[in-house]
Each structure stands twice: as structure tokens, then as C-alpha cells.
């Protein structure tokens, strides 16, 4: 289930949205569409889903992703959830305020890039952590690509 949600929110739905809007719109800017939809789905909804799981059921993240069974870690996971909720809302709201796409992409690329590198440097990774690592690095790459292309497009 975890893998399916990650795959949908960080690959299938953003790509599908880019393709659908590109086919629907006569003056579609592909760079803009990549930013718009990867920020919405990958930064926005992905982090909102993660935040709700972390706030409501912190044991899942503590135990499944990080392998920590100490109940004291759950309050830290909930606080991580509050941060994810904040960044996720930023990503979702960028759909309604296009000027927020670039700042949300910067925030998301930093968050996912640093989280992905942290996972990468952990010598003992379980399957969920590998999925998190790959998806984090993937989205960071897509967002950096978008930001670079948007910068050159506006130059």
C-alpha cells in the first residue's frame, strides 16, 4: 500500500496531469506544467498524506521507516508531521496561486533532497526506507530540473 501511494503521488498522477493539461491546452508551457503538477502532487498532497499519518499514527513512521520502537520517538514524529503539513499545504495552495510554485519547488527540492541523502547515508535500510530514499531523490531531481529550466526560460 505504501509503495502504491508513493508511486501514484510522485510519478503517475503528476505525469498524468502534465500530459492531460498539455493535450487540453493549446498554449501549454511544458516547464510550467512540470512545476505545477509535481509541486501539487509530490510536495503538496504527498506531504499532506504523510503528515496525517505521522500526526495520527506516529508509530508507523517511527517503526516502519526508521526502525525505532521507543514510544518517546512518537512525539518527535508528530512534530515532523506538523512540518510536513505546513510544507504540504504550501504545495497544495500553489495550485491556486501560481506565483507560489517556484518557492514551493525550492522548499520541496531542499526537503526531499536532504531527506533522500540522509536515507542514502544510512547503511542499513529496510524496504520502506529504500522506497522513501528513491522517491525523495527522484522528486528532488524533478524539482531541481524544473527550477533550472524555469530559470533559463525566464532569462
C-alpha angles and dihedrals in degrees: 000000000000092000092048093052092048092048092049097045099040103036120004101045097041093047091044091051092049092050094044094050093042090054093043098047122067094205100038117164104210094202091053091047092052090052094043098050101035090050092048098045102026102036100023111038096023092057092041090055091046092047094053091050091047094047097043099034109019092164090071094061094037094050105027101039103026102024092231115143098176108114090217089072091063094077089054090050090051090053089050085052091056090054091047089049090054095048091042092054089050090054094047094047091051086074088067096037109042092190087069094060096086095046090045090048091051091049092045095046091052093046096046094039094052093042091049092050090049090053091045092055093052107100097205111050125170123210096269091049091050089051090049091048095049094044092046093051091044094054092043089054093049092048093047089049090051093047092048093047092046090050093052092043091055095043 
